[in-house]
């Protein structure tokens, strides 16, 4: 009797466990199906306005893009309205006793080596001796590779300069900066090379006296030899 009771009780427990497990599986299935349905048929909340078919319309926002325009300066920090001027010259204007192998360099207030004005500026600078143009190489640095040298022009004579001679560097008023500004007027920059060295007068005197002494000694030796004969 007790054995039958125990078996029935055991079967009831198994049946109860099976029912509970089945209920849990059904509940999980319903939760999964319901979640999918909510995701598919949502109202688009969380960033868009839903249209009921799961393809919510994304929210839009106004984005303002700021653009900057390049400055109109001449490449040296100055505005385009500032005139193009000569800052310095080497040798200095009207200088004297300039070595014949000195470098000739002009510095301007703006970028004169920019690509659009470069070729014209190379023709605007010349070197003269009186009314005769002196052959010279006019050079400028690449303003993209050497921005620190974009305001400089170098003049290198292809022939040696003459000593004690007045030279003139001429710059036409067509010389232009990157900004388009030109010189207000042509430039004429004079310098004079070192005068030829004069021989030392004392040295010449001593050489002359030495030569005279040698000649006198030779004459004296010849005369003494004749007397002995």
PDB file of C-alpha atoms in Angstrom:
ATOM      1  CA  UNK A   1       0.000   0.000   0.000  1.00  0.00           C
ATOM      2  CA  UNK A   2       2.756   2.376   0.910  1.00  0.00           C
ATOM      3  CA  UNK A   3       4.625   1.414  -2.246  1.00  0.00           C
ATOM      4  CA  UNK A   4       1.638   2.286  -4.451  1.00  0.00           C
ATOM      5  CA  UNK A   5       1.233   5.595  -2.647  1.00  0.00           C
ATOM      6  CA  UNK A   6       4.878   6.440  -3.137  1.00  0.00           C
ATOM      7  CA  UNK A   7       4.711   5.622  -6.857  1.00  0.00           C
ATOM      8  CA  UNK A   8       1.654   7.837  -7.336  1.00  0.00           C
ATOM      9  CA  UNK A   9       3.328  10.648  -5.445  1.00  0.00           C
ATOM     10  CA  UNK A  10       6.442  10.260  -7.562  1.00  0.00           C
ATOM     11  CA  UNK A  11       4.407  10.375 -10.774  1.00  0.00           C
ATOM     12  CA  UNK A  12       2.624  13.517  -9.606  1.00  0.00           C
ATOM     13  CA  UNK A  13       5.990  15.180  -8.985  1.00  0.00           C
ATOM     14  CA  UNK A  14       7.221  14.228 -12.461  1.00  0.00           C
ATOM     15  CA  UNK A  15       3.991  15.474 -14.012  1.00  0.00           C
ATOM     16  CA  UNK A  16       4.239  18.725 -12.090  1.00  0.00           C
ATOM     17  CA  UNK A  17       7.866  19.201 -13.153  1.00  0.00           C
ATOM     18  CA  UNK A  18       6.958  18.513 -16.789  1.00  0.00           C
ATOM     19  CA  UNK A  19       4.105  21.015 -16.660  1.00  0.00           C
ATOM     20  CA  UNK A  20       6.324  23.659 -15.093  1.00  0.00           C
ATOM     21  CA  UNK A  21       9.082  23.061 -17.676  1.00  0.00           C
ATOM     22  CA  UNK A  22       6.567  23.215 -20.536  1.00  0.00           C
ATOM     23  CA  UNK A  23       5.134  26.423 -19.143  1.00  0.00           C
ATOM     24  CA  UNK A  24       8.613  27.952 -18.978  1.00  0.00           C
ATOM     25  CA  UNK A  25       9.362  26.994 -22.594  1.00  0.00           C
ATOM     26  CA  UNK A  26       6.056  28.475 -23.754  1.00  0.00           C
ATOM     27  CA  UNK A  27       6.750  31.646 -21.762  1.00  0.00           C
ATOM     28  CA  UNK A  28      10.234  31.998 -23.278  1.00  0.00           C
ATOM     29  CA  UNK A  29       8.813  31.456 -26.761  1.00  0.00           C
ATOM     30  CA  UNK A  30       6.144  34.097 -26.237  1.00  0.00           C
ATOM     31  CA  UNK A  31       8.693  36.568 -24.868  1.00  0.00           C
ATOM     32  CA  UNK A  32      10.993  35.977 -27.833  1.00  0.00           C
ATOM     33  CA  UNK A  33       8.199  36.298 -30.377  1.00  0.00           C
ATOM     34  CA  UNK A  34       6.793  39.377 -28.679  1.00  0.00           C
ATOM     35  CA  UNK A  35      10.212  41.069 -28.587  1.00  0.00           C
ATOM     36  CA  UNK A  36      10.725  40.437 -32.302  1.00  0.00           C
ATOM     37  CA  UNK A  37       7.304  41.825 -33.082  1.00  0.00           C
ATOM     38  CA  UNK A  38       7.987  44.944 -31.054  1.00  0.00           C
ATOM     39  CA  UNK A  39      11.342  45.443 -32.767  1.00  0.00           C
ATOM     40  CA  UNK A  40       9.828  44.971 -36.235  1.00  0.00           C
ATOM     41  CA  UNK A  41       6.722  47.041 -35.697  1.00  0.00           C
ATOM     42  CA  UNK A  42       8.149  49.756 -33.484  1.00  0.00           C
ATOM     43  CA  UNK A  43       7.257  53.398 -33.795  1.00  0.00           C
ATOM     44  CA  UNK A  44      10.796  54.464 -34.726  1.00  0.00           C
ATOM     45  CA  UNK A  45      11.569  55.927 -31.336  1.00  0.00           C
ATOM     46  CA  UNK A  46      15.200  56.374 -30.398  1.00  0.00           C
ATOM     47  CA  UNK A  47      16.178  58.657 -33.209  1.00  0.00           C
ATOM     48  CA  UNK A  48      13.406  58.610 -35.798  1.00  0.00           C
ATOM     49  CA  UNK A  49       9.682  58.819 -36.261  1.00  0.00           C
ATOM     50  CA  UNK A  50       8.281  55.298 -36.911  1.00  0.00           C
ATOM     51  CA  UNK A  51       5.919  54.610 -39.760  1.00  0.00           C
ATOM     52  CA  UNK A  52       4.591  51.324 -38.375  1.00  0.00           C
ATOM     53  CA  UNK A  53       6.382  48.983 -40.746  1.00  0.00           C
ATOM     54  CA  UNK A  54       9.733  48.812 -39.008  1.00  0.00           C
ATOM     55  CA  UNK A  55      11.440  51.332 -41.279  1.00  0.00           C
ATOM     56  CA  UNK A  56      11.669  54.294 -38.994  1.00  0.00           C
ATOM     57  CA  UNK A  57      12.632  57.640 -40.482  1.00  0.00           C
ATOM     58  CA  UNK A  58      15.957  58.732 -39.098  1.00  0.00           C
ATOM     59  CA  UNK A  59      16.074  62.035 -37.307  1.00  0.00           C
ATOM     60  CA  UNK A  60      17.891  64.781 -39.119  1.00  0.00           C
ATOM     61  CA  UNK A  61      19.942  67.596 -37.704  1.00  0.00           C
ATOM     62  CA  UNK A  62      21.168  70.810 -39.221  1.00  0.00           C
ATOM     63  CA  UNK A  63      24.954  70.882 -39.517  1.00  0.00           C
ATOM     64  CA  UNK A  64      26.633  74.161 -40.296  1.00  0.00           C
ATOM     65  CA  UNK A  65      29.952  73.822 -42.089  1.00  0.00           C
ATOM     66  CA  UNK A  66      32.316  76.713 -41.679  1.00  0.00           C
ATOM     67  CA  UNK A  67      34.598  77.473 -44.588  1.00  0.00           C
ATOM     68  CA  UNK A  68      37.653  79.658 -44.535  1.00  0.00           C
ATOM     69  CA  UNK A  69      39.059  81.633 -47.401  1.00  0.00           C
ATOM     70  CA  UNK A  70      42.785  82.209 -47.840  1.00  0.00           C
ATOM     71  CA  UNK A  71      44.121  85.570 -46.862  1.00  0.00           C
ATOM     72  CA  UNK A  72      44.940  88.158 -49.458  1.00  0.00           C
ATOM     73  CA  UNK A  73      48.287  89.136 -47.983  1.00  0.00           C
ATOM     74  CA  UNK A  74      51.615  89.068 -49.767  1.00  0.00           C
ATOM     75  CA  UNK A  75      52.870  86.008 -47.957  1.00  0.00           C
ATOM     76  CA  UNK A  76      54.605  87.839 -45.117  1.00  0.00           C
ATOM     77  CA  UNK A  77      51.726  88.438 -42.746  1.00  0.00           C
ATOM     78  CA  UNK A  78      50.884  91.836 -44.228  1.00  0.00           C
ATOM     79  CA  UNK A  79      47.660  92.748 -45.944  1.00  0.00           C
ATOM     80  CA  UNK A  80      47.357  93.090 -49.697  1.00  0.00           C
ATOM     81  CA  UNK A  81      46.979  96.865 -49.409  1.00  0.00           C
ATOM     82  CA  UNK A  82      50.490  97.359 -48.078  1.00  0.00           C
ATOM     83  CA  UNK A  83      52.872  98.553 -50.825  1.00  0.00           C
ATOM     84  CA  UNK A  84      55.856  96.556 -52.041  1.00  0.00           C
ATOM     85  CA  UNK A  85      59.051  98.182 -50.779  1.00  0.00           C
ATOM     86  CA  UNK A  86      62.770  97.491 -50.550  1.00  0.00           C
ATOM     87  CA  UNK A  87      63.737  96.462 -47.014  1.00  0.00           C
ATOM     88  CA  UNK A  88      67.508  96.157 -47.392  1.00  0.00           C
ATOM     89  CA  UNK A  89      70.303  95.771 -49.921  1.00  0.00           C
ATOM     90  CA  UNK A  90      73.687  94.078 -49.703  1.00  0.00           C
ATOM     91  CA  UNK A  91      76.001  95.866 -50.392  1.00  0.00           C
ATOM     92  CA  UNK A  92      74.290  98.858 -48.833  1.00  0.00           C
ATOM     93  CA  UNK A  93      73.156 101.647 -51.133  1.00  0.00           C
ATOM     94  CA  UNK A  94      76.002 104.074 -52.026  1.00  0.00           C
ATOM     95  CA  UNK A  95      78.544 101.962 -50.146  1.00  0.00           C
ATOM     96  CA  UNK A  96      82.218 102.054 -51.133  1.00  0.00           C
ATOM     97  CA  UNK A  97      85.171  99.691 -50.863  1.00  0.00           C
ATOM     98  CA  UNK A  98      82.942  96.754 -51.741  1.00  0.00           C
ATOM     99  CA  UNK A  99      84.869  93.559 -52.429  1.00  0.00           C
ATOM    100  CA  UNK A 100      84.670  92.482 -56.061  1.00  0.00           C
ATOM    101  CA  UNK A 101      83.392  89.042 -55.015  1.00  0.00           C
ATOM    102  CA  UNK A 102      80.697  90.304 -52.628  1.00  0.00           C
ATOM    103  CA  UNK A 103      77.226  88.774 -52.856  1.00  0.00           C
ATOM    104  CA  UNK A 104      74.536  91.163 -54.104  1.00  0.00           C
ATOM    105  CA  UNK A 105      71.201  90.570 -52.373  1.00  0.00           C
ATOM    106  CA  UNK A 106      67.940  92.523 -52.258  1.00  0.00           C
ATOM    107  CA  UNK A 107      65.266  91.990 -49.605  1.00  0.00           C
ATOM    108  CA  UNK A 108      61.695  93.161 -50.193  1.00  0.00           C
ATOM    109  CA  UNK A 109      58.693  93.535 -47.915  1.00  0.00           C
ATOM    110  CA  UNK A 110      56.613  90.847 -49.648  1.00  0.00           C
ATOM    111  CA  UNK A 111      56.831  87.518 -51.430  1.00  0.00           C
ATOM    112  CA  UNK A 112      58.441  88.215 -54.824  1.00  0.00           C
ATOM    113  CA  UNK A 113      59.242  84.556 -55.593  1.00  0.00           C
ATOM    114  CA  UNK A 114      55.651  83.336 -56.006  1.00  0.00           C
ATOM    115  CA  UNK A 115      55.029  81.276 -59.149  1.00  0.00           C
ATOM    116  CA  UNK A 116      52.686  83.764 -60.847  1.00  0.00           C
ATOM    117  CA  UNK A 117      55.138  86.689 -60.578  1.00  0.00           C
ATOM    118  CA  UNK A 118      58.470  84.872 -60.524  1.00  0.00           C
ATOM    119  CA  UNK A 119      59.361  84.999 -64.241  1.00  0.00           C
ATOM    120  CA  UNK A 120      58.501  88.675 -64.577  1.00  0.00           C
ATOM    121  CA  UNK A 121      60.500  89.565 -61.474  1.00  0.00           C
ATOM    122  CA  UNK A 122      63.587  87.773 -62.785  1.00  0.00           C
ATOM    123  CA  UNK A 123      63.544  90.161 -65.748  1.00  0.00           C
ATOM    124  CA  UNK A 124      62.922  93.244 -63.609  1.00  0.00           C
ATOM    125  CA  UNK A 125      66.357  93.206 -61.923  1.00  0.00           C
ATOM    126  CA  UNK A 126      69.584  94.068 -63.796  1.00  0.00           C
ATOM    127  CA  UNK A 127      73.181  95.077 -63.015  1.00  0.00           C
ATOM    128  CA  UNK A 128      74.905  97.973 -64.795  1.00  0.00           C
ATOM    129  CA  UNK A 129      78.343  99.585 -65.133  1.00  0.00           C
ATOM    130  CA  UNK A 130      77.594 103.026 -66.454  1.00  0.00           C
ATOM    131  CA  UNK A 131      75.513 102.536 -69.601  1.00  0.00           C
ATOM    132  CA  UNK A 132      76.641  98.939 -70.055  1.00  0.00           C
ATOM    133  CA  UNK A 133      74.628  96.063 -68.667  1.00  0.00           C
ATOM    134  CA  UNK A 134      76.743  93.564 -66.761  1.00  0.00           C
ATOM    135  CA  UNK A 135      75.913  89.882 -67.379  1.00  0.00           C
ATOM    136  CA  UNK A 136      74.530  88.405 -64.168  1.00  0.00           C
ATOM    137  CA  UNK A 137      72.405  85.516 -62.943  1.00  0.00           C
ATOM    138  CA  UNK A 138      69.242  86.676 -61.157  1.00  0.00           C
ATOM    139  CA  UNK A 139      67.955  83.993 -58.801  1.00  0.00           C
ATOM    140  CA  UNK A 140      65.220  83.475 -56.229  1.00  0.00           C
ATOM    141  CA  UNK A 141      64.445  80.631 -53.871  1.00  0.00           C
ATOM    142  CA  UNK A 142      61.399  78.374 -54.237  1.00  0.00           C
ATOM    143  CA  UNK A 143      58.879  80.005 -51.901  1.00  0.00           C
ATOM    144  CA  UNK A 144      57.270  76.610 -51.201  1.00  0.00           C
ATOM    145  CA  UNK A 145      60.501  74.836 -50.263  1.00  0.00           C
ATOM    146  CA  UNK A 146      62.266  77.809 -48.649  1.00  0.00           C
ATOM    147  CA  UNK A 147      59.552  80.181 -47.409  1.00  0.00           C
ATOM    148  CA  UNK A 148      62.051  82.161 -45.320  1.00  0.00           C
ATOM    149  CA  UNK A 149      63.768  83.311 -48.542  1.00  0.00           C
ATOM    150  CA  UNK A 150      60.655  84.234 -50.534  1.00  0.00           C
ATOM    151  CA  UNK A 151      61.330  87.978 -50.194  1.00  0.00           C
ATOM    152  CA  UNK A 152      64.920  87.853 -51.490  1.00  0.00           C
ATOM    153  CA  UNK A 153      66.510  88.299 -54.922  1.00  0.00           C
ATOM    154  CA  UNK A 154      70.184  87.479 -55.513  1.00  0.00           C
ATOM    155  CA  UNK A 155      72.367  88.951 -58.277  1.00  0.00           C
ATOM    156  CA  UNK A 156      75.493  86.977 -59.195  1.00  0.00           C
ATOM    157  CA  UNK A 157      77.726  88.558 -61.896  1.00  0.00           C
ATOM    158  CA  UNK A 158      78.929  86.028 -64.457  1.00  0.00           C
ATOM    159  CA  UNK A 159      82.114  88.087 -64.907  1.00  0.00           C
ATOM    160  CA  UNK A 160      84.446  89.361 -62.207  1.00  0.00           C
ATOM    161  CA  UNK A 161      83.661  92.911 -61.127  1.00  0.00           C
ATOM    162  CA  UNK A 162      86.285  95.554 -61.805  1.00  0.00           C
ATOM    163  CA  UNK A 163      88.157  97.221 -58.981  1.00  0.00           C
ATOM    164  CA  UNK A 164      87.428 100.856 -58.219  1.00  0.00           C
ATOM    165  CA  UNK A 165      84.267 100.844 -60.357  1.00  0.00           C
ATOM    166  CA  UNK A 166      80.783 102.239 -59.778  1.00  0.00           C
ATOM    167  CA  UNK A 167      78.002  99.682 -60.322  1.00  0.00           C
ATOM    168  CA  UNK A 168      74.236 100.144 -60.293  1.00  0.00           C
ATOM    169  CA  UNK A 169      71.507  97.611 -59.540  1.00  0.00           C
ATOM    170  CA  UNK A 170      68.323  98.619 -61.352  1.00  0.00           C
ATOM    171  CA  UNK A 171      64.886  97.334 -60.333  1.00  0.00           C
ATOM    172  CA  UNK A 172      61.947  98.112 -62.635  1.00  0.00           C
ATOM    173  CA  UNK A 173      58.637  99.189 -61.178  1.00  0.00           C
ATOM    174  CA  UNK A 174      57.131  96.071 -62.769  1.00  0.00           C
ATOM    175  CA  UNK A 175      58.517  94.030 -59.862  1.00  0.00           C
ATOM    176  CA  UNK A 176      55.427  92.520 -58.236  1.00  0.00           C
ATOM    177  CA  UNK A 177      54.543  90.670 -55.049  1.00  0.00           C
ATOM    178  CA  UNK A 178      52.292  87.630 -54.684  1.00  0.00           C
ATOM    179  CA  UNK A 179      49.469  89.989 -53.686  1.00  0.00           C
ATOM    180  CA  UNK A 180      49.826  91.894 -56.976  1.00  0.00           C
ATOM    181  CA  UNK A 181      51.378  95.023 -55.476  1.00  0.00           C
ATOM    182  CA  UNK A 182      54.266  96.585 -57.406  1.00  0.00           C
ATOM    183  CA  UNK A 183      56.992  99.074 -56.567  1.00  0.00           C
ATOM    184  CA  UNK A 184      55.871 102.680 -56.433  1.00  0.00           C
ATOM    185  CA  UNK A 185      58.846 103.672 -58.621  1.00  0.00           C
ATOM    186  CA  UNK A 186      61.963 102.115 -60.194  1.00  0.00           C
ATOM    187  CA  UNK A 187      65.004 101.662 -57.966  1.00  0.00           C
ATOM    188  CA  UNK A 188      68.656 102.504 -58.672  1.00  0.00           C
ATOM    189  CA  UNK A 189      71.079 101.173 -56.078  1.00  0.00           C
ATOM    190  CA  UNK A 190      74.720 102.232 -56.448  1.00  0.00           C
ATOM    191  CA  UNK A 191      77.873 100.781 -54.918  1.00  0.00           C
ATOM    192  CA  UNK A 192      81.591 101.137 -55.652  1.00  0.00           C
ATOM    193  CA  UNK A 193      84.107  98.320 -55.561  1.00  0.00           C
ATOM    194  CA  UNK A 194      87.422  98.503 -53.748  1.00  0.00           C
ATOM    195  CA  UNK A 195      90.114 100.538 -55.500  1.00  0.00           C
ATOM    196  CA  UNK A 196      93.156  98.651 -56.813  1.00  0.00           C
ATOM    197  CA  UNK A 197      95.849  98.212 -54.217  1.00  0.00           C
ATOM    198  CA  UNK A 198      98.720 100.702 -54.643  1.00  0.00           C
ATOM    199  CA  UNK A 199     102.251  99.340 -54.246  1.00  0.00           C
ATOM    200  CA  UNK A 200     104.080 100.283 -51.077  1.00  0.00           C
ATOM    201  CA  UNK A 201     106.279 103.310 -51.939  1.00  0.00           C
ATOM    202  CA  UNK A 202     108.848 102.477 -49.251  1.00  0.00           C
ATOM    203  CA  UNK A 203     109.181  98.941 -50.537  1.00  0.00           C
ATOM    204  CA  UNK A 204     109.726 100.233 -54.063  1.00  0.00           C
ATOM    205  CA  UNK A 205     112.403 102.625 -52.812  1.00  0.00           C
ATOM    206  CA  UNK A 206     114.299  99.891 -50.996  1.00  0.00           C
ATOM    207  CA  UNK A 207     114.157  97.615 -54.028  1.00  0.00           C
ATOM    208  CA  UNK A 208     115.507 100.405 -56.222  1.00  0.00           C
ATOM    209  CA  UNK A 209     118.336 101.174 -53.780  1.00  0.00           C
ATOM    210  CA  UNK A 210     119.236  97.494 -53.551  1.00  0.00           C
ATOM    211  CA  UNK A 211     119.426  97.195 -57.325  1.00  0.00           C
ATOM    212  CA  UNK A 212     121.594 100.330 -57.492  1.00  0.00           C
ATOM    213  CA  UNK A 213     123.999  98.940 -54.891  1.00  0.00           C
ATOM    214  CA  UNK A 214     124.343  95.696 -56.849  1.00  0.00           C
ATOM    215  CA  UNK A 215     125.110  97.617 -60.050  1.00  0.00           C
ATOM    216  CA  UNK A 216     127.725  99.769 -58.285  1.00  0.00           C
ATOM    217  CA  UNK A 217     129.400  96.696 -56.815  1.00  0.00           C
ATOM    218  CA  UNK A 218     129.578  95.046 -60.242  1.00  0.00           C
ATOM    219  CA  UNK A 219     131.102  98.179 -61.810  1.00  0.00           C
ATOM    220  CA  UNK A 220     133.622  98.494 -58.965  1.00  0.00           C
ATOM    221  CA  UNK A 221     134.657  94.861 -59.361  1.00  0.00           C
ATOM    222  CA  UNK A 222     135.193  95.308 -63.108  1.00  0.00           C
ATOM    223  CA  UNK A 223     137.320  98.451 -62.593  1.00  0.00           C
ATOM    224  CA  UNK A 224     139.510  96.799 -59.962  1.00  0.00           C
ATOM    225  CA  UNK A 225     140.117  93.843 -62.259  1.00  0.00           C
ATOM    226  CA  UNK A 226     141.242  96.154 -65.078  1.00  0.00           C
ATOM    227  CA  UNK A 227     143.717  97.976 -62.802  1.00  0.00           C
ATOM    228  CA  UNK A 228     145.356  94.700 -61.848  1.00  0.00           C
ATOM    229  CA  UNK A 229     145.814  93.823 -65.479  1.00  0.00           C
TER     230      UNK A 229
END
